[in-house]
Every structure is written in C-alpha cells, then in structure tokens.
CSV table of C-alpha atoms in Angstrom, one decimal:
chain,number,residue,atom,x,y,z
A,1,MET,CA,13.7,100.7,-98.3
A,2,GLU,CA,11.5,104.0,-97.4
A,3,THR,CA,9.9,103.6,-94.6
A,4,HIS,CA,6.7,104.6,-93.1
A,5,SER,CA,6.3,104.8,-88.9
A,6,VAL,CA,1.9,104.5,-88.8
A,7,ALA,CA,0.7,105.8,-84.6
A,8,ALA,CA,-1.7,103.1,-84.2
A,9,MET,CA,-5.0,104.4,-82.8
A,10,PRO,CA,-5.0,103.4,-78.9
A,11,ARG,CA,-8.1,101.1,-77.6
A,12,ILE,CA,-10.5,103.8,-75.6
A,13,THR,CA,-13.5,101.6,-74.9
A,14,SER,CA,-12.6,100.5,-71.5
A,15,TRP,CA,-15.3,98.4,-70.2
A,16,GLY,CA,-14.1,98.5,-66.2
A,17,ALA,CA,-15.8,102.6,-66.3
A,18,ILE,CA,-18.4,100.2,-67.9
A,19,MET,CA,-19.0,96.8,-65.9
A,20,SER,CA,-18.6,100.8,-63.2
A,21,GLY,CA,-21.3,102.3,-64.0
A,22,VAL,CA,-23.7,98.9,-64.8
A,23,ILE,CA,-22.7,98.6,-60.9
A,24,THR,CA,-23.3,102.3,-60.5
A,25,VAL,CA,-27.4,101.9,-62.2
A,26,LEU,CA,-28.6,99.0,-60.1
A,27,ALA,CA,-27.4,100.2,-56.6
A,28,ILE,CA,-29.0,103.2,-57.3
A,29,SER,CA,-32.4,101.6,-59.3
A,30,VAL,CA,-32.4,99.5,-56.1
A,31,LEU,CA,-32.2,102.3,-53.8
A,32,LEU,CA,-35.2,103.8,-55.7
A,33,SER,CA,-36.9,101.1,-55.9
A,34,ILE,CA,-37.0,100.6,-52.1
A,35,LEU,CA,-38.4,104.4,-52.2
A,36,GLY,CA,-40.4,103.0,-54.7
A,37,THR,CA,-42.1,101.1,-53.1
A,38,ALA,CA,-42.6,103.2,-49.0
A,39,LEU,CA,-43.8,105.1,-51.9
A,40,GLY,CA,-46.2,103.2,-53.5
A,41,PHE,CA,-47.1,102.0,-49.2
A,42,SER,CA,-48.2,105.9,-48.0
A,43,ILE,CA,-50.7,106.3,-51.1
A,44,VAL,CA,-52.5,103.7,-50.2
A,45,GLU,CA,-55.7,104.1,-48.3
A,46,PRO,CA,-56.9,101.0,-46.3
A,47,TYR,CA,-60.2,103.0,-45.4
A,48,SER,CA,-61.4,104.8,-48.0
A,49,ASP,CA,-64.2,102.6,-51.1
A,50,ARG,CA,-61.4,102.7,-53.8
A,51,PRO,CA,-57.8,101.6,-51.1
A,52,VAL,CA,-55.6,102.0,-54.4
A,53,SER,CA,-57.3,104.2,-56.3
A,54,GLY,CA,-53.9,106.7,-58.3
A,55,VAL,CA,-51.3,104.5,-57.1
A,56,GLY,CA,-50.9,102.2,-60.4
A,57,THR,CA,-50.4,106.1,-61.6
A,58,ALA,CA,-47.8,106.8,-59.1
A,59,VAL,CA,-45.3,103.8,-59.6
A,60,THR,CA,-45.5,104.1,-63.3
A,61,ILE,CA,-44.5,107.7,-63.5
A,62,TRP,CA,-41.9,106.7,-60.6
A,63,SER,CA,-40.3,104.0,-61.8
A,64,PHE,CA,-40.6,106.0,-65.5
A,65,VAL,CA,-38.0,108.7,-63.7
A,66,SER,CA,-35.9,106.0,-61.2
A,67,ILE,CA,-34.8,104.3,-64.3
A,68,LEU,CA,-34.0,107.8,-66.5
A,69,PHE,CA,-31.9,108.4,-62.9
A,70,SER,CA,-30.2,105.0,-63.4
A,71,LEU,CA,-28.9,105.3,-66.2
A,72,ALA,CA,-28.0,109.2,-66.2
A,73,CYS,CA,-25.8,107.9,-62.8
A,74,GLY,CA,-24.4,105.3,-64.8
A,75,GLY,CA,-23.3,107.2,-67.0
A,76,TYR,CA,-21.7,110.0,-66.3
A,77,VAL,CA,-19.8,107.5,-64.1
A,78,ALA,CA,-18.5,105.2,-66.7
A,79,GLY,CA,-17.5,108.9,-68.8
A,80,ARG,CA,-15.3,110.0,-66.3
A,81,LEU,CA,-13.5,106.7,-65.2
A,82,ALA,CA,-12.8,106.3,-68.9
A,83,GLY,CA,-12.2,110.0,-69.5
A,84,ALA,CA,-12.4,109.6,-73.4
A,85,ALA,CA,-15.8,108.5,-75.2
A,86,GLY,CA,-18.4,109.3,-73.1
A,87,ILE,CA,-21.4,108.8,-74.8
A,88,SER,CA,-20.1,105.4,-76.5
A,89,HIS,CA,-19.6,104.5,-72.9
A,90,GLY,CA,-22.7,105.8,-71.8
A,91,PHE,CA,-24.9,104.3,-74.1
A,92,LEU,CA,-22.5,101.3,-73.5
A,93,VAL,CA,-23.8,101.6,-69.9
A,94,TRP,CA,-27.5,101.2,-71.3
A,95,ALA,CA,-26.8,98.0,-73.6
A,96,THR,CA,-25.4,96.4,-70.8
A,97,THR,CA,-28.0,97.6,-68.3
A,98,LEU,CA,-30.6,96.3,-70.2
A,99,ILE,CA,-29.3,92.8,-71.2
A,100,LEU,CA,-28.6,92.2,-67.9
A,101,ALA,CA,-32.2,93.1,-66.7
A,102,ILE,CA,-33.9,91.1,-69.1
A,103,VAL,CA,-31.9,88.1,-67.9
A,104,ILE,CA,-32.7,88.8,-64.1
A,105,SER,CA,-36.3,89.0,-65.5
A,106,SER,CA,-36.3,92.8,-65.2
A,107,PHE,CA,-36.3,92.2,-61.9
A,108,ILE,CA,-33.3,95.8,-60.5
A,109,ILE,CA,-35.5,98.1,-63.3
A,110,GLY,CA,-38.3,97.2,-63.0
A,111,GLY,CA,-38.2,96.6,-58.8
A,112,ALA,CA,-40.2,99.8,-57.9
A,113,LEU,CA,-43.1,99.1,-60.1
A,114,ARG,CA,-43.5,95.1,-59.1
A,115,ALA,CA,-42.3,95.8,-55.3
A,116,ALA,CA,-45.2,98.4,-54.5
A,117,GLY,CA,-47.5,96.9,-56.7
A,118,GLY,CA,-47.3,94.0,-54.5
A,119,ILE,CA,-47.4,95.3,-50.6
A,120,ILE,CA,-50.5,97.2,-52.7
A,121,GLY,CA,-52.3,93.9,-53.4
A,122,SER,CA,-51.7,93.0,-50.5
A,123,VAL,CA,-53.3,95.9,-48.7
A,124,ALA,CA,-56.2,95.8,-51.0
A,125,ALA,CA,-56.5,92.6,-50.7
A,126,ALA,CA,-57.1,92.3,-47.0
A,127,THR,CA,-59.6,95.4,-47.3
A,128,GLY,CA,-61.7,94.0,-49.7
A,129,GLY,CA,-63.7,97.0,-51.7
A,130,ALA,CA,-62.1,98.1,-55.3
A,131,ALA,CA,-59.8,95.4,-55.0
A,132,SER,CA,-61.8,92.0,-54.4
A,133,GLY,CA,-64.1,93.4,-57.3
A,134,MET,CA,-61.6,93.4,-59.4
A,135,ALA,CA,-60.6,90.6,-58.4
A,136,SER,CA,-63.3,88.9,-58.9
A,137,SER,CA,-65.3,88.2,-63.1
A,138,LEU,CA,-67.4,85.7,-65.1
A,139,ALA,CA,-64.2,83.5,-65.6
A,140,ASP,CA,-64.8,82.0,-62.4
A,141,HIS,CA,-66.9,80.0,-64.4
A,142,LYS,CA,-65.0,76.5,-63.9
A,143,ASP,CA,-66.3,75.6,-67.5
A,144,GLY,CA,-66.3,78.9,-68.8
A,145,LEU,CA,-69.0,79.9,-71.0
A,146,PRO,CA,-70.5,76.4,-71.6
A,147,GLY,CA,-70.0,75.5,-67.8
A,148,MET,CA,-72.5,78.9,-67.4
A,149,ILE,CA,-75.2,77.2,-69.7
A,150,ASN,CA,-74.8,74.3,-68.0
A,151,ASP,CA,-75.3,75.5,-64.2
A,152,SER,CA,-78.6,78.6,-66.0
A,153,LEU,CA,-80.5,74.9,-67.4
A,154,GLU,CA,-79.4,72.8,-65.3
A,155,GLN,CA,-81.0,75.0,-62.2
A,156,MET,CA,-84.7,75.2,-64.8
A,157,GLY,CA,-84.9,72.0,-63.8
A,158,LEU,CA,-88.1,70.4,-66.4
A,159,ASP,CA,-91.1,68.3,-64.0
A,160,THR,CA,-91.8,65.6,-66.8
A,161,GLY,CA,-94.6,64.6,-64.4
A,162,LEU,CA,-98.4,64.8,-65.2
A,163,PRO,CA,-101.7,64.7,-63.2
A,164,ALA,CA,-103.1,61.2,-62.8
A,165,ASP,CA,-105.4,60.4,-65.8
A,166,GLN,CA,-108.8,60.1,-64.9
A,167,THR,CA,-110.0,58.2,-68.1
A,168,PRO,CA,-111.3,55.0,-68.3
A,169,LYS,CA,-109.5,51.9,-70.1
A,170,ASN,CA,-111.1,50.8,-72.6
A,171,ALA,CA,-111.1,54.0,-73.5
A,172,ALA,CA,-107.2,54.4,-72.9
A,173,ALA,CA,-106.6,51.7,-75.2
A,174,ALA,CA,-108.9,53.3,-78.0
A,175,LEU,CA,-106.4,55.8,-77.6
A,176,GLN,CA,-103.5,53.9,-77.9
A,177,ASN,CA,-104.2,52.2,-80.9
A,178,SER,CA,-105.2,55.2,-82.7
A,179,ASN,CA,-103.3,56.0,-85.6
A,180,ILE,CA,-103.0,59.9,-84.2
A,181,GLU,CA,-99.2,60.3,-82.0
A,182,ALA,CA,-100.9,62.9,-80.2
A,183,LEU,CA,-104.2,61.2,-79.2
A,184,LYS,CA,-102.1,58.3,-77.4
A,185,PRO,CA,-102.1,58.9,-73.1
A,186,ASP,CA,-98.9,59.1,-72.8
A,187,TYR,CA,-98.7,61.9,-75.5
A,188,LEU,CA,-97.8,64.8,-74.0
A,189,SER,CA,-95.7,62.9,-71.0
A,190,LYS,CA,-93.8,61.9,-74.5
A,191,GLN,CA,-93.2,65.9,-75.3
A,192,LEU,CA,-91.8,66.9,-71.9
A,193,SER,CA,-89.6,64.1,-72.1
A,194,ALA,CA,-88.7,64.7,-75.6
A,195,ALA,CA,-88.2,68.8,-74.1
A,196,LYS,CA,-86.2,67.5,-71.6
A,197,ALA,CA,-83.9,65.9,-74.1
A,198,ASP,CA,-83.1,68.9,-76.5
A,199,VAL,CA,-81.9,70.8,-73.4
A,200,HIS,CA,-79.5,67.8,-72.7
A,201,HIS,CA,-79.0,67.9,-76.1
A,202,ALA,CA,-78.0,71.6,-76.3
A,203,VAL,CA,-75.4,71.8,-73.1
A,204,SER,CA,-73.6,68.6,-74.4
A,205,ALA,CA,-73.0,70.6,-77.7
A,206,VAL,CA,-72.2,74.0,-76.2
A,207,MET,CA,-69.6,71.8,-74.2
A,208,ARG,CA,-68.1,70.3,-77.3
A,209,ASN,CA,-68.6,74.1,-79.4
A,210,PRO,CA,-68.5,76.9,-77.3
A,211,ASP,CA,-68.1,79.4,-79.8
A,212,SER,CA,-71.4,78.4,-81.6
A,213,ALA,CA,-73.3,77.8,-78.4
A,214,ASP,CA,-75.3,81.3,-79.3
A,215,ARG,CA,-76.3,79.3,-82.3
A,216,ILE,CA,-77.7,76.2,-80.3
A,217,MET,CA,-79.3,78.4,-77.8
A,218,GLY,CA,-81.3,79.3,-80.7
A,219,ASN,CA,-82.2,76.5,-82.8
A,220,LEU,CA,-83.0,74.9,-79.0
A,221,SER,CA,-85.7,77.9,-77.8
A,222,ASP,CA,-87.2,77.9,-81.2
A,223,ARG,CA,-88.1,73.4,-81.1
A,224,LEU,CA,-89.1,74.7,-77.5
A,225,LYS,CA,-91.8,77.1,-78.6
A,226,GLN,CA,-92.5,74.5,-81.7
A,227,ARG,CA,-93.7,71.6,-79.1
A,228,VAL,CA,-95.6,75.0,-77.7
A,229,ASP,CA,-97.6,75.4,-80.6
A,230,GLY,CA,-97.6,71.9,-82.0
A,231,ILE,CA,-99.4,70.8,-79.2
A,232,ALA,CA,-102.3,73.7,-79.2
A,233,ASP,CA,-102.5,71.9,-82.4
A,234,ASP,CA,-103.1,68.9,-82.2
A,235,ILE,CA,-105.7,67.8,-80.0
A,236,LYS,CA,-108.8,68.2,-81.7
A,237,ARG,CA,-111.6,66.5,-80.1
A,238,GLY,CA,-112.9,64.8,-83.4
A,239,ASP,CA,-110.5,63.1,-83.8
A,240,VAL,CA,-110.7,61.8,-79.7
A,241,HIS,CA,-114.4,60.7,-80.8
A,242,GLN,CA,-113.7,59.2,-83.5
A,243,ALA,CA,-110.8,56.8,-82.7
A,244,LEU,CA,-112.4,55.6,-79.7
A,245,ALA,CA,-115.3,54.8,-81.7
A,246,GLN,CA,-113.4,53.0,-84.0
A,247,ASN,CA,-110.9,51.2,-81.7
A,248,SER,CA,-113.7,49.9,-79.0
A,249,ALA,CA,-117.5,48.3,-78.6
A,250,MET,CA,-118.2,51.3,-76.9
A,251,SER,CA,-122.0,52.4,-77.2
A,252,ALA,CA,-122.8,55.9,-79.0
A,253,GLU,CA,-123.3,57.6,-76.2
A,254,GLU,CA,-120.7,56.1,-73.9
A,255,VAL,CA,-118.2,56.9,-76.5
A,256,ASN,CA,-120.0,60.3,-76.1
A,257,GLN,CA,-119.4,61.1,-72.6
A,258,ALA,CA,-115.4,59.4,-73.0
A,259,THR,CA,-115.0,61.7,-75.6
A,260,ASP,CA,-115.9,65.2,-73.3
A,261,SER,CA,-113.8,63.0,-70.1
A,262,VAL,CA,-110.6,63.7,-72.6
A,263,MET,CA,-111.3,66.0,-73.3
A,264,ARG,CA,-111.9,67.5,-70.2
A,265,TYR,CA,-108.2,65.7,-68.8
A,266,LYS,CA,-106.6,66.3,-72.5
A,267,GLN,CA,-107.0,69.9,-71.9
A,268,GLN,CA,-106.2,70.3,-68.2
A,269,THR,CA,-102.1,68.4,-68.9
A,270,THR,CA,-102.2,70.6,-72.0
A,271,ALA,CA,-102.2,73.7,-70.0
A,272,VAL,CA,-99.8,72.4,-67.6
A,273,VAL,CA,-97.5,70.8,-70.8
A,274,LYS,CA,-97.5,74.7,-72.4
A,275,GLU,CA,-97.0,76.9,-68.9
A,276,ARG,CA,-93.8,74.5,-68.1
A,277,LEU,CA,-92.8,74.7,-71.8
A,278,GLU,CA,-93.1,78.2,-72.2
A,279,ASP,CA,-91.6,78.4,-68.7
A,280,LEU,CA,-88.0,76.0,-70.2
A,281,ALA,CA,-88.0,78.6,-73.6
A,282,GLN,CA,-88.3,81.4,-71.4
A,283,ALA,CA,-85.2,80.3,-69.3
A,284,VAL,CA,-83.4,79.8,-72.3
A,285,ASP,CA,-83.8,82.9,-73.8
A,286,LYS,CA,-82.8,84.6,-71.0
A,287,THR,CA,-79.4,82.2,-70.2
A,288,ARG,CA,-79.1,83.5,-73.8
A,289,GLY,CA,-79.4,87.5,-73.0
A,290,GLU,CA,-76.3,86.1,-70.0
A,291,MET,CA,-74.8,84.1,-72.9
A,292,GLU,CA,-74.3,87.8,-75.0
A,293,GLN,CA,-73.3,89.6,-71.9
A,294,TRP,CA,-70.9,87.2,-70.5
A,295,LYS,CA,-69.0,87.5,-74.3
A,296,ASP,CA,-69.9,91.0,-74.3
A,297,GLU,CA,-67.5,91.5,-70.8
A,298,ALA,CA,-64.6,89.3,-72.0
A,299,ARG,CA,-64.4,91.4,-75.0
A,300,GLN,CA,-64.4,94.4,-73.1
A,301,GLN,CA,-62.3,92.7,-70.0
A,302,ALA,CA,-60.0,91.4,-73.5
A,303,ASP,CA,-60.0,95.1,-75.1
A,304,ALA,CA,-58.3,96.7,-71.9
A,305,ALA,CA,-55.9,93.8,-71.4
A,306,ALA,CA,-54.0,94.5,-74.8
A,307,LYS,CA,-54.1,98.4,-74.4
A,308,THR,CA,-52.8,98.3,-70.7
A,309,ILE,CA,-50.3,95.6,-72.6
A,310,ALA,CA,-49.7,98.2,-75.1
A,311,LYS,CA,-49.9,101.6,-73.2
A,312,SER,CA,-47.3,100.0,-70.9
A,313,ALA,CA,-45.1,98.9,-73.6
A,314,VAL,CA,-45.2,101.5,-75.5
A,315,TRP,CA,-44.1,103.6,-72.3
A,316,SER,CA,-41.1,101.2,-72.1
A,317,PHE,CA,-39.8,101.8,-75.4
A,318,ILE,CA,-40.0,105.4,-74.1
A,319,ALA,CA,-38.3,105.0,-70.5
A,320,LEU,CA,-35.6,103.1,-72.4
A,321,LEU,CA,-35.6,104.5,-75.8
A,322,ILE,CA,-34.6,108.1,-73.6
A,323,GLY,CA,-33.0,106.7,-71.1
A,324,ALA,CA,-30.3,105.3,-73.7
A,325,VAL,CA,-30.2,109.4,-74.5
A,326,VAL,CA,-29.7,110.0,-71.5
A,327,GLY,CA,-27.0,108.2,-70.6
A,328,ALA,CA,-25.0,108.6,-73.8
A,329,TYR,CA,-25.4,112.4,-73.3
A,330,CYS,CA,-24.3,112.0,-68.8
A,331,GLY,CA,-21.0,109.8,-69.7
A,332,LEU,CA,-20.3,113.0,-72.3
A,333,TRP,CA,-20.1,114.8,-69.9
A,334,GLY,CA,-18.2,112.6,-67.4
A,335,THR,CA,-15.8,112.9,-70.3
A,336,ARG,CA,-15.6,116.2,-70.4
A,337,THR,CA,-15.8,116.0,-66.1
A,338,ALA,CA,-13.0,114.2,-65.7
A,339,ASN,CA,-10.5,115.5,-68.1
A,340,ARG,CA,-11.7,119.9,-66.5
A,341,TYR,CA,-10.4,117.6,-63.2
A,342,ALA,CA,-8.5,115.1,-61.8
A,343,PHE,CA,-9.4,112.2,-59.3
C-alpha cells in the first residue's frame, strides 16, 4: 500500500495578537480623547458672542484623526506580535474594535467628540449667547402647534357686552315678535356669542387634528368675515318700521319715533360689533401667518437635523472604512518589522 504524507497548514490567526491590538486601540483612543477634550475647551471663547464658533468642525476633525491613528497603532501591534498574515490581523483588530465600541455605546472611539462637546455645552450654557439662542425654539410651546394657536386665540378675547339699550319696552317687545331675526334686541349679542363659539370650536378642532390647522383657521376667518358682511345688510329701516307697526298698538307718530330710536341704537351697536369681529378676523389671519411661519421653521429645523445626521453618518462611514484599510496596512507593516527585527 502506498502512503502519502500531507503537511498541515499551521494556524496563523493569533487572537492574542489581535486582542493586544484592540487594547492598544482603546488605550490610545482614551489618551487622544483626553487631549481632544483639552483642545475643545481651549477653543471656546466665553466672552465672545459666539463662544462655540468653529468648535464642532475642530472636534470632528480631531475625532477622525484619532480613529485612524488608534487603528493604525493597533494594527501595527497585532501584525508585529503575530509575525504573519499582517493584513488579516490588522483587519481583525479593526473589526473587533468596532464591535466592542458598539457594545459600549462607542464611548471609546467617540470619546473625543462627546467629552469635548459636553464641556463646550456647559461653557456655552453658562455664558449664554449663541448656545442659549440655539436652545430656544418653537418647540417651547407645551402642546406644539395646537398650543400655539390656542394661546394666540385666547389672548385675543372677545367682549360680548354691548351698550345699554334705550329702546322703549313696547318697541322692544314688538321687535322680539318680528319674524326677522336681525330685528330682535338680542340679535347682535348673539352674533358676538356665536363668533366666540366659532373660535372655541376651531381651537378644539385644531387640538383634535393639528394636520388640518391651516384649513380650520381659514374656515374660521371666512366665517367671521361672513358675519361682518351679514350684519351690514341685515338691519333695514323699512323692516324696523314695519315690525313696530304690525306688532304694537303705537300710533304712526310713535312708530316713527321708535323707529328712529331703534335705528340709532342699531347703527351704534352694529358699528361696535363689526369692529370687534373685524379685529378678531384680523387676529385669526395673524395667527395663521404665525402658524405658517412656525411650520416653516419646524421644517427647516427638521431638514437641518436630518442633513446633520446624514453628514455625520457619511463621515463616520468614511472614517471607519479608511480605518479598516489603515489597520490592515499597518498590520502588514508590523509583520514585516517582526520578520526583520526580533524582540
């Protein structure tokens, strides 16, 4: 029987070398994080109107450099200790470090950014200026958009009281019995009360369905303007004269005098009611404008936040990808130096 001898491939993966490289990465990252904190603190100018200007860019660049330098050192150490397969060992140092960093919430690799940012935030809060301006936003309204509308409309107010009615009782009774709603003594008061109810209903509708706030406020504005226009055409002298003549026992002269008295009061109170409703309609339109501004600013803030997150994610990806290449190359470099020089 013929026998063949096969040489087994030796295992060249050294997890001891890999873990040594990972420890090197973490240690250097901590060291650079502390240095980055000092640099970030030194950049802050508390007496400036913009105390944190340029700090974000500086911290981002420092974090980028720290990641690459730490991975380069870790890859080199792993490759030198392994003495073989430097690229593989350097890459595994990168992969193991990345997984470990995720497990501990990326504290080590991202330490420079968070530590410096935390100190910068504290200084900015103490000095005010730009940081306090950035902290304030339209989101301060406890209920957001509905809360803003509710606060605005509640501040408008609507006085439903009217000047004292000097119309004789028999004339007032005659008008109350009229079939024309606009001639009744409490007609204008009811218009104010109805307008106030319209406002409350609109606020309730916005609370229930904030997405339809613009449509609801537009309908409220149109409704108030319709009330103003309707009041202007509702009260006519001929109608008042006819109602008094048909629903009272007054003489023709008394009817004429009562008609003049009623018309003077109606004209006075109509002007008051129209002015109040017009002011309320203008306030509603103003609130609509503020609402649109609020929504635009909210969209801009959301867009800026999304772009910032996307930009940070892209740069993080680039840094980690380059880190993998740097770690692998430095692992190869470490292997070559191990083969050339003995410990």
